Amino acid sequence: QEPAEGGDDRLPFAQPGDVVAVTGASGYLAGHVIRSLVAKGYAVRGTVRSLNDTAKVGHLREQFPTLELYEADLLRPGSFRECFEGCKFVVHTASPFKYNVTNPQAELVNPAVKGTMNVLRCARLVDGIKRVVLTSSAAAILRFKPPDDVQKKWNEDDWNTDTKISDNAYRYSKVLAEQAAWVWMASCHNSHDYGAGGGFSNAKQIEEVLRAGGQEYKVSFDLITICPSFVVGPPVGSRSDGESVKLIKGMLEGDYHEGGANGGVCIGAVDVRDVAEAHVLAMERRSAFGRYLVSSNTGVNHLTMASLLAADAEIAKYKLPTTAKNATAYTPLYDTSKVRKDLGISLRPVGESLVDMAKDLIAKKMITAKA
């Protein structure tokens, strides 16, 4: 396979005017990716499930008049191909992120895994794509069970090898999707339906999948995955159905003031603007490779988030949680030296991101409770 970074190093890998496709364009992260790409002069296309869903696409048309929108569905094979024709790069952000689901396999795992396969196959079927940047998650890195060494710093070499669908369906879906993407790239045997939930828990399983047949294809692009922890920061639009917005909105509206915050949840946090920048820089830099963990250096529980919000005088007037209903058993640590070194990125402090987010939600009149 000819690596995507081949060619004349004196020429820029990506340059203004190049056509970039962003899947899941109406999503929380995608909005910031699109904003960054448009500001840098790229010709940007986006995919959404329905062009008629004004609640999800109206703000995109309003804020980004040059954005070309296409309909595509993660579970409809081939549906991304029209959008990808003529593109140089694909940024695949589309994947469901929700905690409360009735059918985890259908609502989380299938769209994440089969959707990723669909996007990679469509990218192969068009000519000229140089790189695909895939939004994965720190959930694909951190194991479900805390490590024996609580001072361990998680990094790109780690894989979440123990999470089952019954433990946390979202985390399970993210690790399966990223594993499937790397296996597909390594093998280029893409006529095999990897399926969802099949899992690749050991090397023997992967070998069996690869032996299961299918013609070997060459692809023109390489793959980079971005693995953010819990994403916070101001949204581009005014939708309140995302998990990050729901959490901060709930804190400001007093939902956890009496009952207490969920102290058991303690994960890294990272600004949505920084995660978007990591995607764009990973796309642009010829030398970028592999996985990139993007996170705060330490986990942050919900009570700590509330205290960071309360440090701002304006936000402190709201009925924020002041207690936790359960204790934090484990605070993970993260090593983000690779993304800082390779992409030259500096990450905002979590407190700054949370305050910016809260003030943005207040300014957009998305908070119903009074201070």
Tab-separated table of C-alpha atoms in Angstrom:
chain	number	residue	atom	x	y	z
A	1	GLN	CA	0.000	0.000	0.000
A	2	GLU	CA	1.348	3.408	-0.994
A	3	PRO	CA	1.296	5.554	2.163
A	4	ALA	CA	-0.720	8.746	1.995
A	5	GLU	CA	2.271	10.733	3.174
A	6	GLY	CA	4.239	9.793	0.055
A	7	GLY	CA	4.957	12.440	-2.557
A	8	ASP	CA	6.842	15.689	-2.687
A	9	ASP	CA	7.483	16.890	0.872
A	10	ARG	CA	7.952	20.437	-0.416
A	11	LEU	CA	4.277	20.608	-1.329
A	12	PRO	CA	1.739	21.161	1.471
A	13	PHE	CA	-0.203	18.040	2.401
A	14	ALA	CA	-3.409	20.084	2.660
A	15	GLN	CA	-4.069	23.590	1.386
A	16	PRO	CA	-6.937	26.108	1.135
A	17	GLY	CA	-9.411	25.115	-1.536
A	18	ASP	CA	-9.064	21.382	-0.858
A	19	VAL	CA	-12.462	19.723	-0.460
A	20	VAL	CA	-13.080	18.216	2.987
A	21	ALA	CA	-16.089	16.105	3.997
A	22	VAL	CA	-17.269	16.163	7.615
A	23	THR	CA	-19.710	13.414	8.596
A	24	GLY	CA	-22.309	14.063	11.282
A	25	ALA	CA	-22.209	17.775	10.470
A	26	SER	CA	-24.995	18.683	12.901
A	27	GLY	CA	-23.098	17.263	15.882
A	28	TYR	CA	-21.512	19.137	18.783
A	29	LEU	CA	-17.918	18.493	17.712
A	30	ALA	CA	-18.540	18.671	13.950
A	31	GLY	CA	-19.810	22.249	14.178
A	32	HIS	CA	-16.435	23.386	15.506
A	33	VAL	CA	-14.534	21.262	12.958
A	34	ILE	CA	-16.538	22.934	10.179
A	35	ARG	CA	-15.947	26.397	11.657
A	36	SER	CA	-12.186	25.817	11.748
A	37	LEU	CA	-12.039	24.378	8.223
A	38	VAL	CA	-14.116	27.216	6.739
A	39	ALA	CA	-11.930	29.810	8.503
A	40	LYS	CA	-8.835	28.210	6.961
A	41	GLY	CA	-10.257	28.391	3.452
A	42	TYR	CA	-11.197	24.766	2.802
A	43	ALA	CA	-14.214	23.865	0.675
A	44	VAL	CA	-16.322	22.020	3.231
A	45	ARG	CA	-19.066	19.465	2.747
A	46	GLY	CA	-21.116	17.957	5.524
A	47	THR	CA	-23.381	14.950	5.865
A	48	VAL	CA	-26.610	14.903	7.867
A	49	ARG	CA	-29.320	12.284	8.127
A	50	SER	CA	-32.018	14.624	6.826
A	51	LEU	CA	-31.674	17.921	4.995
A	52	ASN	CA	-35.228	18.760	6.090
A	53	ASP	CA	-34.491	18.631	9.831
A	54	THR	CA	-34.338	22.386	10.416
A	55	ALA	CA	-33.559	21.979	14.124
A	56	LYS	CA	-30.320	20.216	13.243
A	57	VAL	CA	-29.236	21.902	10.000
A	58	GLY	CA	-30.712	25.413	10.226
A	59	HIS	CA	-27.823	26.869	12.233
A	60	LEU	CA	-25.280	25.293	9.849
A	61	ARG	CA	-26.853	26.961	6.816
A	62	GLU	CA	-27.060	30.249	8.701
A	63	GLN	CA	-23.500	30.294	10.078
A	64	PHE	CA	-21.722	28.614	7.161
A	65	PRO	CA	-23.327	29.753	3.874
A	66	THR	CA	-20.612	28.031	1.803
A	67	LEU	CA	-21.103	24.643	3.472
A	68	GLU	CA	-22.496	22.019	1.092
A	69	LEU	CA	-24.804	19.561	2.835
A	70	TYR	CA	-25.541	15.997	1.731
A	71	GLU	CA	-27.836	13.336	3.140
A	72	ALA	CA	-26.149	10.148	4.362
A	73	ASP	CA	-26.918	7.492	6.932
A	74	LEU	CA	-24.396	5.424	8.879
A	75	LEU	CA	-26.447	2.282	8.338
A	76	ARG	CA	-27.202	2.838	4.644
A	77	PRO	CA	-24.308	1.274	2.690
A	78	GLY	CA	-22.795	3.569	0.072
A	79	SER	CA	-24.699	6.649	1.204
A	80	PHE	CA	-21.538	8.715	1.820
A	81	ARG	CA	-20.131	8.149	-1.637
A	82	GLU	CA	-21.843	11.112	-3.312
A	83	CYS	CA	-20.494	13.509	-0.680
A	84	PHE	CA	-16.976	12.044	-0.864
A	85	GLU	CA	-16.614	12.352	-4.657
A	86	GLY	CA	-13.880	14.905	-5.341
A	87	CYS	CA	-12.816	15.208	-1.690
A	88	LYS	CA	-9.199	15.193	-0.533
A	89	PHE	CA	-9.987	14.515	3.133
A	90	VAL	CA	-12.726	12.980	5.276
A	91	VAL	CA	-13.312	13.828	8.942
A	92	HIS	CA	-15.634	11.172	10.346
A	93	THR	CA	-17.273	12.512	13.504
A	94	ALA	CA	-20.675	10.847	13.105
A	95	SER	CA	-21.329	8.325	15.864
A	96	PRO	CA	-24.047	8.237	18.513
A	97	PHE	CA	-23.146	9.460	22.016
A	98	LYS	CA	-25.952	8.937	24.492
A	99	TYR	CA	-26.198	7.281	27.880
A	100	ASN	CA	-29.840	6.245	28.092
A	101	VAL	CA	-30.729	3.733	25.390
A	102	THR	CA	-33.244	0.905	25.290
A	103	ASN	CA	-31.430	-1.195	22.669
A	104	PRO	CA	-27.656	-0.633	22.986
A	105	GLN	CA	-26.774	-2.870	20.044
A	106	ALA	CA	-29.116	-1.085	17.623
A	107	GLU	CA	-28.736	2.455	18.985
A	108	LEU	CA	-25.004	2.591	19.736
A	109	VAL	CA	-22.966	-0.374	18.535
A	110	ASN	CA	-24.387	-0.873	15.045
A	111	PRO	CA	-24.165	2.812	13.977
A	112	ALA	CA	-20.649	3.165	15.442
A	113	VAL	CA	-19.126	0.012	13.953
A	114	LYS	CA	-21.085	-0.454	10.740
A	115	GLY	CA	-21.086	3.316	10.160
A	116	THR	CA	-17.293	3.438	10.373
A	117	MET	CA	-16.997	0.543	7.913
A	118	ASN	CA	-19.480	2.280	5.601
A	119	VAL	CA	-17.457	5.515	5.648
A	120	LEU	CA	-14.137	3.735	4.968
A	121	ARG	CA	-15.619	1.711	2.127
A	122	CYS	CA	-17.149	4.815	0.539
A	123	ALA	CA	-13.804	6.605	0.872
A	124	ARG	CA	-12.100	3.721	-0.944
A	125	LEU	CA	-14.621	3.768	-3.778
A	126	VAL	CA	-13.876	7.370	-4.750
A	127	ASP	CA	-10.559	8.540	-6.134
A	128	GLY	CA	-8.114	10.891	-4.494
A	129	ILE	CA	-8.830	10.883	-0.756
A	130	LYS	CA	-5.513	11.357	1.054
A	131	ARG	CA	-6.486	10.892	4.692
A	132	VAL	CA	-9.425	9.930	6.894
A	133	VAL	CA	-9.521	11.381	10.413
A	134	LEU	CA	-11.825	9.375	12.670
A	135	THR	CA	-13.319	10.580	15.947
A	136	SER	CA	-12.771	7.786	18.435
A	137	SER	CA	-12.752	8.306	22.198
A	138	ALA	CA	-10.661	7.971	25.323
A	139	ALA	CA	-13.273	5.289	26.047
A	140	ALA	CA	-11.379	3.161	23.512
A	141	ILE	CA	-8.202	3.626	25.580
A	142	LEU	CA	-9.204	3.340	29.254
A	143	ARG	CA	-10.226	-0.058	30.545
A	144	PHE	CA	-13.482	-0.423	32.462
A	145	LYS	CA	-11.780	-1.818	35.554
A	146	PRO	CA	-9.338	0.607	37.258
A	147	PRO	CA	-5.692	-0.481	36.969
A	148	ASP	CA	-3.770	-1.953	39.908
A	149	ASP	CA	-1.397	1.004	39.620
A	150	VAL	CA	-3.674	4.019	40.173
A	151	GLN	CA	-0.809	6.322	39.142
A	152	LYS	CA	-0.773	4.813	35.652
A	153	LYS	CA	-0.951	7.425	32.901
A	154	TRP	CA	-3.136	6.239	30.032
A	155	ASN	CA	-1.787	6.873	26.532
A	156	GLU	CA	-2.256	5.928	22.877
A	157	ASP	CA	-0.640	2.509	23.364
A	158	ASP	CA	-3.460	1.427	25.694
A	159	TRP	CA	-6.673	-0.243	24.598
A	160	ASN	CA	-9.931	-0.748	26.434
A	161	THR	CA	-9.891	-4.546	26.374
A	162	ASP	CA	-12.362	-5.387	29.125
A	163	THR	CA	-15.553	-3.362	28.617
A	164	LYS	CA	-18.609	-5.441	27.761
A	165	ILE	CA	-21.819	-4.117	26.247
A	166	SER	CA	-23.525	-4.723	29.607
A	167	ASP	CA	-20.899	-2.603	31.409
A	168	ASN	CA	-21.118	0.521	29.263
A	169	ALA	CA	-22.560	0.261	25.761
A	170	TYR	CA	-21.128	3.597	24.604
A	171	ARG	CA	-17.561	2.703	25.612
A	172	TYR	CA	-18.012	-0.735	24.047
A	173	SER	CA	-19.212	0.814	20.778
A	174	LYS	CA	-16.243	3.192	20.562
A	175	VAL	CA	-13.557	0.573	21.100
A	176	LEU	CA	-15.176	-1.810	18.604
A	177	ALA	CA	-15.491	0.920	15.976
A	178	GLU	CA	-11.870	2.033	16.289
A	179	GLN	CA	-10.556	-1.534	16.325
A	180	ALA	CA	-12.601	-2.345	13.235
A	181	ALA	CA	-11.195	0.735	11.457
A	182	TRP	CA	-7.574	-0.225	12.137
A	183	VAL	CA	-8.190	-3.867	11.191
A	184	TRP	CA	-9.817	-2.727	7.943
A	185	MET	CA	-6.889	-0.440	7.146
A	186	ALA	CA	-4.321	-3.108	7.987
A	187	SER	CA	-5.979	-5.790	5.915
A	188	CYS	CA	-7.801	-3.863	3.178
A	189	HIS	CA	-10.115	-6.893	3.055
A	190	ASN	CA	-13.278	-4.841	3.020
A	191	SER	CA	-15.798	-7.121	1.364
A	192	HIS	CA	-16.158	-8.985	4.647
A	193	ASP	CA	-18.964	-7.695	6.853
A	194	TYR	CA	-17.231	-7.305	10.202
A	195	GLY	CA	-20.611	-6.913	11.801
A	196	ALA	CA	-21.270	-5.126	15.025
A	197	GLY	CA	-20.479	-6.581	18.379
A	198	GLY	CA	-18.314	-9.317	16.909
A	199	GLY	CA	-15.403	-7.891	18.810
A	200	PHE	CA	-11.695	-8.379	18.303
A	201	SER	CA	-10.540	-9.376	21.751
A	202	ASN	CA	-7.492	-11.317	20.607
A	203	ALA	CA	-5.175	-11.759	17.637
A	204	LYS	CA	-6.674	-15.127	16.661
A	205	GLN	CA	-10.087	-13.533	16.116
A	206	ILE	CA	-8.572	-10.894	13.859
A	207	GLU	CA	-6.746	-13.560	11.829
A	208	GLU	CA	-10.005	-15.454	11.375
A	209	VAL	CA	-11.758	-12.310	10.171
A	210	LEU	CA	-9.007	-11.637	7.660
A	211	ARG	CA	-9.080	-15.229	6.406
A	212	ALA	CA	-12.853	-15.036	5.976
A	213	GLY	CA	-12.307	-13.920	2.423
A	214	GLY	CA	-12.844	-10.893	0.314
A	215	GLN	CA	-10.742	-9.389	-2.401
A	216	GLU	CA	-7.771	-7.334	-1.255
A	217	TYR	CA	-8.061	-3.672	-2.195
A	218	LYS	CA	-5.547	-0.860	-2.091
A	219	VAL	CA	-6.644	2.398	-0.546
A	220	SER	CA	-5.318	5.874	-1.372
A	221	PHE	CA	-5.556	7.226	2.172
A	222	ASP	CA	-4.150	6.697	5.618
A	223	LEU	CA	-6.097	6.783	8.891
A	224	ILE	CA	-5.697	8.885	12.017
A	225	THR	CA	-7.906	8.554	15.091
A	226	ILE	CA	-8.582	11.272	17.662
A	227	CYS	CA	-9.485	9.986	21.144
A	228	PRO	CA	-10.984	12.785	23.259
A	229	SER	CA	-12.163	12.389	26.828
A	230	PHE	CA	-15.440	14.070	27.940
A	231	VAL	CA	-15.918	17.033	25.593
A	232	VAL	CA	-17.078	20.355	27.046
A	233	GLY	CA	-17.166	23.969	25.840
A	234	PRO	CA	-19.613	26.249	24.003
A	235	PRO	CA	-21.684	24.615	21.255
A	236	VAL	CA	-21.934	26.173	17.793
A	237	GLY	CA	-25.738	25.901	17.816
A	238	SER	CA	-28.488	25.911	20.438
A	239	ARG	CA	-29.376	22.222	20.617
A	240	SER	CA	-29.667	20.807	24.112
A	241	ASP	CA	-29.861	17.085	23.343
A	242	GLY	CA	-26.119	16.350	23.591
A	243	GLU	CA	-24.804	14.699	26.757
A	244	SER	CA	-22.259	17.465	27.485
A	245	VAL	CA	-24.806	20.260	27.127
A	246	LYS	CA	-27.376	18.289	29.145
A	247	LEU	CA	-24.938	17.899	32.048
A	248	ILE	CA	-23.939	21.563	32.341
A	249	LYS	CA	-27.498	22.741	31.656
A	250	GLY	CA	-28.706	20.431	34.428
A	251	MET	CA	-26.101	21.821	36.841
A	252	LEU	CA	-27.098	25.427	36.097
A	253	GLU	CA	-30.798	24.623	36.400
A	254	GLY	CA	-30.331	23.132	39.873
A	255	ASP	CA	-31.059	19.509	38.954
A	256	TYR	CA	-28.243	18.286	41.247
A	257	HIS	CA	-28.411	21.008	43.914
A	258	GLU	CA	-30.266	18.921	46.497
A	259	GLY	CA	-29.581	15.349	45.436
A	260	GLY	CA	-25.886	15.915	44.803
A	261	ALA	CA	-23.631	15.408	41.805
A	262	ASN	CA	-22.619	11.996	40.531
A	263	GLY	CA	-19.244	11.616	42.219
A	264	GLY	CA	-18.716	8.161	40.771
A	265	VAL	CA	-18.138	9.569	37.291
A	266	CYS	CA	-14.573	10.806	37.040
A	267	ILE	CA	-13.042	11.083	33.585
A	268	GLY	CA	-10.848	13.496	31.708
A	269	ALA	CA	-12.398	16.560	30.107
A	270	VAL	CA	-11.351	18.589	27.086
A	271	ASP	CA	-12.556	21.680	25.234
A	272	VAL	CA	-14.585	21.033	22.073
A	273	ARG	CA	-12.601	23.781	20.291
A	274	ASP	CA	-9.331	22.016	21.084
A	275	VAL	CA	-10.686	18.646	19.943
A	276	ALA	CA	-11.805	20.254	16.674
A	277	GLU	CA	-8.368	21.823	16.234
A	278	ALA	CA	-6.747	18.422	16.814
A	279	HIS	CA	-8.864	16.939	14.011
A	280	VAL	CA	-7.931	19.709	11.581
A	281	LEU	CA	-4.207	19.658	12.445
A	282	ALA	CA	-4.141	15.858	12.184
A	283	MET	CA	-5.673	16.230	8.728
A	284	GLU	CA	-3.211	18.918	7.644
A	285	ARG	CA	0.103	17.620	8.957
A	286	ARG	CA	1.750	15.116	6.659
A	287	SER	CA	3.757	13.699	9.577
A	288	ALA	CA	0.725	13.012	11.797
A	289	PHE	CA	0.106	9.304	12.391
A	290	GLY	CA	-1.772	6.780	14.496
A	291	ARG	CA	-3.900	7.675	17.490
A	292	TYR	CA	-4.076	10.927	19.455
A	293	LEU	CA	-5.394	11.112	23.010
A	294	VAL	CA	-6.819	14.578	23.718
A	295	SER	CA	-7.703	15.199	27.370
A	296	SER	CA	-6.994	17.004	30.595
A	297	ASN	CA	-4.071	15.459	32.472
A	298	THR	CA	-6.325	14.178	35.228
A	299	GLY	CA	-9.915	13.008	35.576
A	300	VAL	CA	-12.524	15.493	36.780
A	301	ASN	CA	-15.635	14.410	38.658
A	302	HIS	CA	-18.941	16.261	38.447
A	303	LEU	CA	-18.514	17.967	41.813
A	304	THR	CA	-15.140	19.345	40.718
A	305	MET	CA	-16.797	20.592	37.525
A	306	ALA	CA	-19.371	22.392	39.659
A	307	SER	CA	-16.661	23.999	41.781
A	308	LEU	CA	-14.827	25.163	38.660
A	309	LEU	CA	-18.074	26.748	37.462
A	310	ALA	CA	-18.681	28.347	40.867
A	311	ALA	CA	-15.278	30.074	40.669
A	312	ASP	CA	-16.948	32.533	38.285
A	313	ALA	CA	-18.994	35.126	40.170
A	314	GLU	CA	-21.808	35.259	37.615
A	315	ILE	CA	-22.222	31.489	37.441
A	316	ALA	CA	-21.888	31.050	41.222
A	317	LYS	CA	-25.365	32.622	41.537
A	318	TYR	CA	-26.912	29.516	40.050
A	319	LYS	CA	-27.950	26.502	42.163
A	320	LEU	CA	-24.939	24.376	41.412
A	321	PRO	CA	-24.328	21.057	43.197
A	322	THR	CA	-22.297	21.415	46.395
A	323	THR	CA	-22.198	17.767	47.422
A	324	ALA	CA	-21.695	14.424	45.728
A	325	LYS	CA	-24.152	11.580	46.212
A	326	ASN	CA	-21.370	8.996	45.909
A	327	ALA	CA	-17.612	8.896	46.252
A	328	THR	CA	-15.047	8.879	43.475
A	329	ALA	CA	-13.335	5.498	43.519
A	330	TYR	CA	-10.713	6.182	40.865
A	331	THR	CA	-9.272	9.295	39.222
A	332	PRO	CA	-7.571	8.431	35.915
A	333	LEU	CA	-4.403	10.160	34.722
A	334	TYR	CA	-3.657	10.889	31.056
A	335	ASP	CA	-0.452	11.351	29.070
A	336	THR	CA	-1.185	13.769	26.204
A	337	SER	CA	2.426	14.397	25.196
A	338	LYS	CA	1.938	12.893	21.716
A	339	VAL	CA	-0.783	15.304	20.608
A	340	ARG	CA	1.116	18.270	22.053
A	341	LYS	CA	4.377	17.270	20.398
A	342	ASP	CA	3.107	16.080	17.001
A	343	LEU	CA	0.377	18.648	16.441
A	344	GLY	CA	1.797	21.537	18.488
A	345	ILE	CA	-1.498	21.974	20.273
A	346	SER	CA	-2.013	23.527	23.713
A	347	LEU	CA	-5.159	22.567	25.585
A	348	ARG	CA	-7.353	25.012	27.494
A	349	PRO	CA	-7.789	24.512	31.258
A	350	VAL	CA	-11.015	22.641	32.049
A	351	GLY	CA	-12.305	25.492	34.222
A	352	GLU	CA	-12.014	27.958	31.349
A	353	SER	CA	-13.884	25.593	29.025
A	354	LEU	CA	-16.697	25.030	31.525
A	355	VAL	CA	-17.158	28.736	32.262
A	356	ASP	CA	-17.166	29.592	28.552
A	357	MET	CA	-19.743	26.868	28.006
A	358	ALA	CA	-22.012	27.988	30.851
A	359	LYS	CA	-21.928	31.636	29.780
A	360	ASP	CA	-22.674	30.611	26.194
A	361	LEU	CA	-25.717	28.559	27.272
A	362	ILE	CA	-26.935	31.455	29.428
A	363	ALA	CA	-26.441	33.978	26.603
A	364	LYS	CA	-28.381	31.725	24.206
A	365	LYS	CA	-31.254	31.578	26.755
A	366	MET	CA	-30.905	27.795	26.978
A	367	ILE	CA	-31.100	27.826	30.795
A	368	THR	CA	-34.642	27.855	32.167
A	369	ALA	CA	-33.958	28.154	35.902
A	370	LYS	CA	-33.299	31.586	37.368
A	371	ALA	CA	-30.066	32.367	39.164
